[in-house]
PDB file of C-alpha atoms in Angstrom:
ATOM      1  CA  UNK A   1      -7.455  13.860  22.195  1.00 41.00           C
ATOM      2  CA  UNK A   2      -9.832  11.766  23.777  1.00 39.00           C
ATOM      3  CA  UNK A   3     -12.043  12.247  20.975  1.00 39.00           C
ATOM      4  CA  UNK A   4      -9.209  10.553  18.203  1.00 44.00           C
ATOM      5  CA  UNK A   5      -8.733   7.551  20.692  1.00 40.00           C
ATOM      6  CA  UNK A   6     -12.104   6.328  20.761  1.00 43.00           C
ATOM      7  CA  UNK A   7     -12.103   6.975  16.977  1.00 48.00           C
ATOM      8  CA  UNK A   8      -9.377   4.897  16.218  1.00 49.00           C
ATOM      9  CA  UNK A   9     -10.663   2.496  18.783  1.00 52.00           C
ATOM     10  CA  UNK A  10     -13.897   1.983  16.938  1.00 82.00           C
ATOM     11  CA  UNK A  11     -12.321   1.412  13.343  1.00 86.00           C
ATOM     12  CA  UNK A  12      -9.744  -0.945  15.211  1.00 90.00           C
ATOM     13  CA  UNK A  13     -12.861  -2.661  16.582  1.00 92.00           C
ATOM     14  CA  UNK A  14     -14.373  -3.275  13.003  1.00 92.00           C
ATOM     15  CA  UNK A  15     -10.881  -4.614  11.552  1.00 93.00           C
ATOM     16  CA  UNK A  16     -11.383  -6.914  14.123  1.00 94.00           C
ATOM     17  CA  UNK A  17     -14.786  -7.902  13.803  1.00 93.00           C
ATOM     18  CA  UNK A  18     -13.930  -8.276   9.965  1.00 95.00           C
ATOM     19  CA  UNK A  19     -10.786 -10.802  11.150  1.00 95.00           C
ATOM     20  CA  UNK A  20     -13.306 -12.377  13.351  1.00 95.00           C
ATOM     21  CA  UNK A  21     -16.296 -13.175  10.369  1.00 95.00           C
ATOM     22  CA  UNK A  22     -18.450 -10.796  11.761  1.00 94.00           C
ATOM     23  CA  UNK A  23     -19.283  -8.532   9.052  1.00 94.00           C
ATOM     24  CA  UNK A  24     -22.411  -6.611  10.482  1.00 93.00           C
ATOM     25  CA  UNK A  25     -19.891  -5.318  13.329  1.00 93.00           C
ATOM     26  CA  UNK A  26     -17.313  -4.961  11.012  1.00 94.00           C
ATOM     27  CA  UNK A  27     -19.578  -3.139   8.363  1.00 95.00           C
ATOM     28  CA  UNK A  28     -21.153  -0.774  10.820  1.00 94.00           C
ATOM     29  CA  UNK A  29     -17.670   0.295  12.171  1.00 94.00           C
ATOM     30  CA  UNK A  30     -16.504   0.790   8.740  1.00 95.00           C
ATOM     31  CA  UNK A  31     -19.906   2.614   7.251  1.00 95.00           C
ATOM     32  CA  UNK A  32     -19.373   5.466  10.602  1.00 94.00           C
ATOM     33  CA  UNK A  33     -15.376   5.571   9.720  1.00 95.00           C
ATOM     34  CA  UNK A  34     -15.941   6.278   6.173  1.00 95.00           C
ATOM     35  CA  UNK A  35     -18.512   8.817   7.543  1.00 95.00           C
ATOM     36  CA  UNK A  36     -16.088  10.581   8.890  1.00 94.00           C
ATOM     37  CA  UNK A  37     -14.204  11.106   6.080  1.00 96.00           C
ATOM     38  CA  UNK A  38     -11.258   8.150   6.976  1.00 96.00           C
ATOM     39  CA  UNK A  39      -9.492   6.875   3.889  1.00 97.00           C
ATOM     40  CA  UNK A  40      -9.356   3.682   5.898  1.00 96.00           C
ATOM     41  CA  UNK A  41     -12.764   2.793   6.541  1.00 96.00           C
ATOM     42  CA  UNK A  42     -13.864   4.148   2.710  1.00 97.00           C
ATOM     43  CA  UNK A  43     -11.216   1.776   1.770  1.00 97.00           C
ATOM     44  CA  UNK A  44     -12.567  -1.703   3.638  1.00 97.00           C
ATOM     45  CA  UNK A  45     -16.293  -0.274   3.052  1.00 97.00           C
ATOM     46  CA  UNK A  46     -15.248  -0.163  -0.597  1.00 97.00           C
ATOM     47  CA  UNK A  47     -13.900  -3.723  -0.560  1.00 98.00           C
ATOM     48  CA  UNK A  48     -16.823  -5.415   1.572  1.00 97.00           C
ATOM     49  CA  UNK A  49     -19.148  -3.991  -1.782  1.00 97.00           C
ATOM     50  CA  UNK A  50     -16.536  -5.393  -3.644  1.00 97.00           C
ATOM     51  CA  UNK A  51     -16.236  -8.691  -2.394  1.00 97.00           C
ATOM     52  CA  UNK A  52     -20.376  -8.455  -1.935  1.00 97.00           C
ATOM     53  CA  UNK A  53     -20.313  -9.077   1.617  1.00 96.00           C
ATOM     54  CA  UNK A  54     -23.330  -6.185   2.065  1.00 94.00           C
ATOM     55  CA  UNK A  55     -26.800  -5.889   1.489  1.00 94.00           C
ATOM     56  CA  UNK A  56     -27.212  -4.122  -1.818  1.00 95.00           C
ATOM     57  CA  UNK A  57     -23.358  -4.539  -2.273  1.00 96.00           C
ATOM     58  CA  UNK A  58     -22.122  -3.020  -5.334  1.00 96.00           C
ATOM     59  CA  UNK A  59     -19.328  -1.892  -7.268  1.00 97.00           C
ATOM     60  CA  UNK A  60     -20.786   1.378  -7.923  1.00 97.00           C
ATOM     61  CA  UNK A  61     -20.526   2.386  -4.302  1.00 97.00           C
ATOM     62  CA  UNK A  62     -17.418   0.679  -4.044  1.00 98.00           C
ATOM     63  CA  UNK A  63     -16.094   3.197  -7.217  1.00 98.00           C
ATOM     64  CA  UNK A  64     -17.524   6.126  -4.751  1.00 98.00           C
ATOM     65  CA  UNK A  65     -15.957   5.380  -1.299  1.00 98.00           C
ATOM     66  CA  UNK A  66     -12.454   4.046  -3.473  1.00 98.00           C
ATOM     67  CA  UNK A  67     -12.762   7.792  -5.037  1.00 98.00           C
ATOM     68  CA  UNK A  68     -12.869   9.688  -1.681  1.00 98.00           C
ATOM     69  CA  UNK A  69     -10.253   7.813  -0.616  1.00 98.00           C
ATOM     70  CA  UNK A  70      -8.466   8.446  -3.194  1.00 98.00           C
ATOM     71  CA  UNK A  71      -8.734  11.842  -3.731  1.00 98.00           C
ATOM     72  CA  UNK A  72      -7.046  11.740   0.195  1.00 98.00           C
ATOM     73  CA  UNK A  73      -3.989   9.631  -1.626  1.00 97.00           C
ATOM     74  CA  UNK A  74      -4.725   6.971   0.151  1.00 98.00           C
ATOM     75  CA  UNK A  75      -2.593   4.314  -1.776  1.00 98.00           C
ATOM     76  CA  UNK A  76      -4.750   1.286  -1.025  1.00 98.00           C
ATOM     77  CA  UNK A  77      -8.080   3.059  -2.797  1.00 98.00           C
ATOM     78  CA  UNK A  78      -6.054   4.320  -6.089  1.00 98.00           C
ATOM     79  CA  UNK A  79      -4.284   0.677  -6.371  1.00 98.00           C
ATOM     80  CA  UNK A  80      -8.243  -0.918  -6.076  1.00 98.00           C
ATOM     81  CA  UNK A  81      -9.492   1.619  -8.653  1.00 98.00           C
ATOM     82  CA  UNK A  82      -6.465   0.686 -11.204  1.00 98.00           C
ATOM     83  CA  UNK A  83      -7.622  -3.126 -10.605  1.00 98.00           C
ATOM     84  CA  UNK A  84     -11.726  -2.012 -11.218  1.00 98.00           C
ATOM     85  CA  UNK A  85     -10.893  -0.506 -14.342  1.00 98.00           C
ATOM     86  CA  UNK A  86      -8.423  -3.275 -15.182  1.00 97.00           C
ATOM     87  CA  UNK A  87     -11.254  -5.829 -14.735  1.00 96.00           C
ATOM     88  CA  UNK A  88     -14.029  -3.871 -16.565  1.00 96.00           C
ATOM     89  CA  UNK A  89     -15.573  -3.623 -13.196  1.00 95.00           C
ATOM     90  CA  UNK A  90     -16.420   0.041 -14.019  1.00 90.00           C
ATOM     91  CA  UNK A  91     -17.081  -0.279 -17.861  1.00 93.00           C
ATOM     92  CA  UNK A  92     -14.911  -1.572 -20.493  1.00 96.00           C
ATOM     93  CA  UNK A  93     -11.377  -2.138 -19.507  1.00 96.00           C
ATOM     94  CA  UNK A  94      -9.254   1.065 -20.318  1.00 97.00           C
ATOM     95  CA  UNK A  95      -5.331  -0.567 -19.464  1.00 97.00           C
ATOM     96  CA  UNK A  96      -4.098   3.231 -19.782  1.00 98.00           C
ATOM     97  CA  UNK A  97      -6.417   4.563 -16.993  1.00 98.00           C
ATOM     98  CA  UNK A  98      -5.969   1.534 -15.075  1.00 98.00           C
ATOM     99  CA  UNK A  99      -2.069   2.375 -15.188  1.00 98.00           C
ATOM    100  CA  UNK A 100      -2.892   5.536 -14.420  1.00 98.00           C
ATOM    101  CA  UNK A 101      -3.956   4.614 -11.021  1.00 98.00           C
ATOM    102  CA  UNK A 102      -1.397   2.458 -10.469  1.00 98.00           C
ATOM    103  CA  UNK A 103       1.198   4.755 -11.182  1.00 98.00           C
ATOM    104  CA  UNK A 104      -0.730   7.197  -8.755  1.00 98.00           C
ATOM    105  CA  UNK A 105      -0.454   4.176  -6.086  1.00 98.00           C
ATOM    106  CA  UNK A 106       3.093   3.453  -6.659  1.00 98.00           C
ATOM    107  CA  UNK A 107       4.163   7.380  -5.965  1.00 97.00           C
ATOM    108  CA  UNK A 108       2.265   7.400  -3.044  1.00 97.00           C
ATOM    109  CA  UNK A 109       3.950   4.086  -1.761  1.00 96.00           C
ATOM    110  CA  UNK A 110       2.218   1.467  -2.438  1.00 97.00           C
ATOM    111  CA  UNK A 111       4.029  -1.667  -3.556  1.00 97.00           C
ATOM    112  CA  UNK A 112       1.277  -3.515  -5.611  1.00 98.00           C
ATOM    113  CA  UNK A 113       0.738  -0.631  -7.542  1.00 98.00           C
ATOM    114  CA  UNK A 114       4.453  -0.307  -8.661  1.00 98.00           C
ATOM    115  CA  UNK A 115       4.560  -3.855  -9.915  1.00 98.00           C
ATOM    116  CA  UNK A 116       1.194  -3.004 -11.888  1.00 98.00           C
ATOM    117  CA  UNK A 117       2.794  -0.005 -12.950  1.00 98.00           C
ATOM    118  CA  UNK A 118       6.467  -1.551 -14.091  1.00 98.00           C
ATOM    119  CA  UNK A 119       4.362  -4.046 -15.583  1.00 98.00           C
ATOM    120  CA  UNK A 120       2.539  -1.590 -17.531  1.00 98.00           C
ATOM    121  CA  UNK A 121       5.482  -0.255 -19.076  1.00 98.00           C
ATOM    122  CA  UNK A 122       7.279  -3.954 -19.227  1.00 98.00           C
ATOM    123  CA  UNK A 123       4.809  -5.278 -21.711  1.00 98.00           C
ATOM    124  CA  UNK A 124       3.494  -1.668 -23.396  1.00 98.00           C
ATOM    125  CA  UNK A 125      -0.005  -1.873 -21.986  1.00 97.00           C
ATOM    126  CA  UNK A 126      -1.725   1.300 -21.337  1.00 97.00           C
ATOM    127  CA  UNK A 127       1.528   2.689 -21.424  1.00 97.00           C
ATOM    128  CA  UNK A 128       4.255   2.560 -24.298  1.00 98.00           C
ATOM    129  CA  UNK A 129       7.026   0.060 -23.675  1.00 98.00           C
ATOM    130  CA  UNK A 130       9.768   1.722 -21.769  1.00 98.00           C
ATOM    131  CA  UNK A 131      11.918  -0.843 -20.189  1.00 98.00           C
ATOM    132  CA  UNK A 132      13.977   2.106 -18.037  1.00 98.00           C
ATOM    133  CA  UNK A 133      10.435   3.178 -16.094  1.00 98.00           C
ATOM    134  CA  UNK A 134       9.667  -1.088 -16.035  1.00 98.00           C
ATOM    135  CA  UNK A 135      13.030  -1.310 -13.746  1.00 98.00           C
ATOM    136  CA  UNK A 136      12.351   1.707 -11.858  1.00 98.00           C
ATOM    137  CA  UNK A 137       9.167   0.377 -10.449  1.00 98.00           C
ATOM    138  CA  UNK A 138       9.812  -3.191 -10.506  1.00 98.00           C
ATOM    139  CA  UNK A 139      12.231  -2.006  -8.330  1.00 98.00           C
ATOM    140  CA  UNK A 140      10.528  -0.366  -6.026  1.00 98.00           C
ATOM    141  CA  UNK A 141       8.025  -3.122  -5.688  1.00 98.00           C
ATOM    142  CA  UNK A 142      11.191  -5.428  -5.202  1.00 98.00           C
ATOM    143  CA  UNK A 143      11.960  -3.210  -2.195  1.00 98.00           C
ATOM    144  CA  UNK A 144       8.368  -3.649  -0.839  1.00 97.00           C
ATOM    145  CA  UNK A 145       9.063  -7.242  -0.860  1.00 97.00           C
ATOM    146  CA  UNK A 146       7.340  -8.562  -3.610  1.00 97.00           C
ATOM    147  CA  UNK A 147       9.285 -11.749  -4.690  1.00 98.00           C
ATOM    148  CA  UNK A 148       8.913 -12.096  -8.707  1.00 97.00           C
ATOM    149  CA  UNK A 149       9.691  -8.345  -9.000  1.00 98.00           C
ATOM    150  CA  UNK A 150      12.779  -9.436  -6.986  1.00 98.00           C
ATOM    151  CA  UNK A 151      13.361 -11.826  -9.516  1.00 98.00           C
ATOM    152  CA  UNK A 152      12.755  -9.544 -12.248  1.00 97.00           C
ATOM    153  CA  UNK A 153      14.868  -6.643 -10.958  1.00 98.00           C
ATOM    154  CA  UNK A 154      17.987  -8.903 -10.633  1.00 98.00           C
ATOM    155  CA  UNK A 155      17.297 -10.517 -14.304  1.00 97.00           C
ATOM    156  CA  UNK A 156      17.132  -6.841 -15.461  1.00 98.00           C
ATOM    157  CA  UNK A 157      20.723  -6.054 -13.858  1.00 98.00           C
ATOM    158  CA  UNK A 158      22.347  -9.097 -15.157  1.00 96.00           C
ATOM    159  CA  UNK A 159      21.122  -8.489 -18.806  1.00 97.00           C
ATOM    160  CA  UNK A 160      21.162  -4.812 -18.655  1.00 97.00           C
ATOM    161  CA  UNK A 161      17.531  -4.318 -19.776  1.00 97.00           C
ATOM    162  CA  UNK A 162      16.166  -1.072 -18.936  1.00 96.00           C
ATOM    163  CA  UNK A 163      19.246  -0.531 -16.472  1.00 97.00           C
ATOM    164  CA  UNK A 164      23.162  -0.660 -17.005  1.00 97.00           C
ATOM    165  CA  UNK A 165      23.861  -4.251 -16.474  1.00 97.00           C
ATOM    166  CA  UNK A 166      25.434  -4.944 -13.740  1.00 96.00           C
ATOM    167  CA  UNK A 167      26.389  -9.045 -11.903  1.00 94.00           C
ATOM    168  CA  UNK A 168      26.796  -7.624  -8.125  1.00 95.00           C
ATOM    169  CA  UNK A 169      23.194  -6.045  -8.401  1.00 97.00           C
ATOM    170  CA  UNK A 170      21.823  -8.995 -10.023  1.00 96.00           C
ATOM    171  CA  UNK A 171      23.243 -11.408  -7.541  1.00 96.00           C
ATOM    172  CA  UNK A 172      21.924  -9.299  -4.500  1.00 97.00           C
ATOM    173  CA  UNK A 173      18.430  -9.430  -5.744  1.00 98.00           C
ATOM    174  CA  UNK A 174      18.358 -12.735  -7.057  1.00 98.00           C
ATOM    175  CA  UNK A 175      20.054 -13.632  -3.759  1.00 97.00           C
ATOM    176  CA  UNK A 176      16.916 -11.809  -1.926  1.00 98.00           C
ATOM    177  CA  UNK A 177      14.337 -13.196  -4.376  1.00 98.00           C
ATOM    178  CA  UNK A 178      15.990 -16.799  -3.144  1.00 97.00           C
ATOM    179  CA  UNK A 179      15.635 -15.687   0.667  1.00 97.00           C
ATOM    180  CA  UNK A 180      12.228 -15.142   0.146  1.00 97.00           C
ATOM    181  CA  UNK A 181      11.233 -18.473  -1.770  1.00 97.00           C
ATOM    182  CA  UNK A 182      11.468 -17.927  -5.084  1.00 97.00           C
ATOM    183  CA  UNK A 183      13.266 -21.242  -6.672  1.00 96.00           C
ATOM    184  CA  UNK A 184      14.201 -19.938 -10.234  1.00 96.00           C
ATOM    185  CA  UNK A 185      16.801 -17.696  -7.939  1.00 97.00           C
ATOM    186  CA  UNK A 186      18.115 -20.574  -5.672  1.00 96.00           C
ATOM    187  CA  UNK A 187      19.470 -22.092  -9.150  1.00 95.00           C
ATOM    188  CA  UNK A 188      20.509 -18.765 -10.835  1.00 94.00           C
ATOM    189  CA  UNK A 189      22.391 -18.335  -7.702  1.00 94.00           C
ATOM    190  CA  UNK A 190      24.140 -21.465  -8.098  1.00 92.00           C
ATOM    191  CA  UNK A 191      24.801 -20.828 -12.424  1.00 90.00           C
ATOM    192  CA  UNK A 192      26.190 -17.135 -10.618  1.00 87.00           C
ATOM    193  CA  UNK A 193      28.732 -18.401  -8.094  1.00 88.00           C
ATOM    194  CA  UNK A 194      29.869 -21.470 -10.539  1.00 88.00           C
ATOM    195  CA  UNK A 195      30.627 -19.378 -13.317  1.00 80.00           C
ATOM    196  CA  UNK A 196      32.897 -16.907 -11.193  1.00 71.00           C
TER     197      UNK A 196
END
């Protein structure tokens, strides 16, 4: 027990040191984490190659660590592999595997990867157009709090695309997507409640 605590003490330790600029701290905190096996210190290891914040940084060990946390289902990793391959930063961009780890991200919770996903199968890239899976994980990411899928979600349930149309749904989430910023929903609000 003792053991665990002092474990999660140290990768706590580096997450601060990384909030605090100091990246050698940070770096060796994450490099004994992802030692271990933790998804969570592969994961910022993997991102301080990325973001070439090492010595010898590259995104060939990033593609490594991402992988081993990955094959743990850690969200985070699978979502950051999707975006590699989505940026030809591991060969030519291949929009099918990239969906395919954001599709991999979005069942295992994570909210980016369902609005890289929906958007996959909004616009019938890397996946073929299917407006029914777009809604179902634009909604999701809507439900994570991401604002334009908010906005998307409700425009989908007051046109009935992808998802029988329905005006209460669409008001609630443009009515959320308003709560949380988003303009374009403050005035569809307003067209709503004038025209009932």
């Amino acid at each position: 027990m003792i053991a665990a605590l002092l474990l999660a003490a140290s990768l706590s330790d580096a997450l601060t040191a990384y909030d605090d600029g100091d990246l050698r701290t940070a770096a060796k905190g994450f490099t004994e984490s992802a030692q271990r096996g933790e998804p969570l210190g592969q994961f910022n290891l993997a991102m301080m190659n990325l973001r070439r914040e090492l010595p010898g940084a590259s995104d060939a060990k990033a593609w490594t660590l991402l992988e081993r946390a990955a094959a743990q289902k850690f969200a985070l990793a699978e979502n950051a592999l999707g975006e590699m391959v989505e940026q030809g930063r591991r060969g030519k961009p291949d929009p099918a595997a990239a969906c395919g780890w954001f599709e991999r991200a979005a069942e295992h919770g994570n909210g980016d990867g369902a609005l890289a996903i929906a958007t996959c199968y909004y616009l019938g890239r890397g996946r073929p157009q299917d407006m029914i899976q777009a809604h179902r994980w634009y909604l999701e990411a809507a439900k994570a709090g991401d604002v334009g899928a908010q906005y998307l979600v409700a425009s989908m349930f007051e046109t009935g695309l992808g998802v029988e149309a329905d005006q209460r749904l669409a008001r609630y989430w443009f009515d959320v997507a308003a709560k949380n910023g988003d303009v374009a929903a403050k005035a569809k609000i307003k067209v709503l409640d004038s025209a009932s």
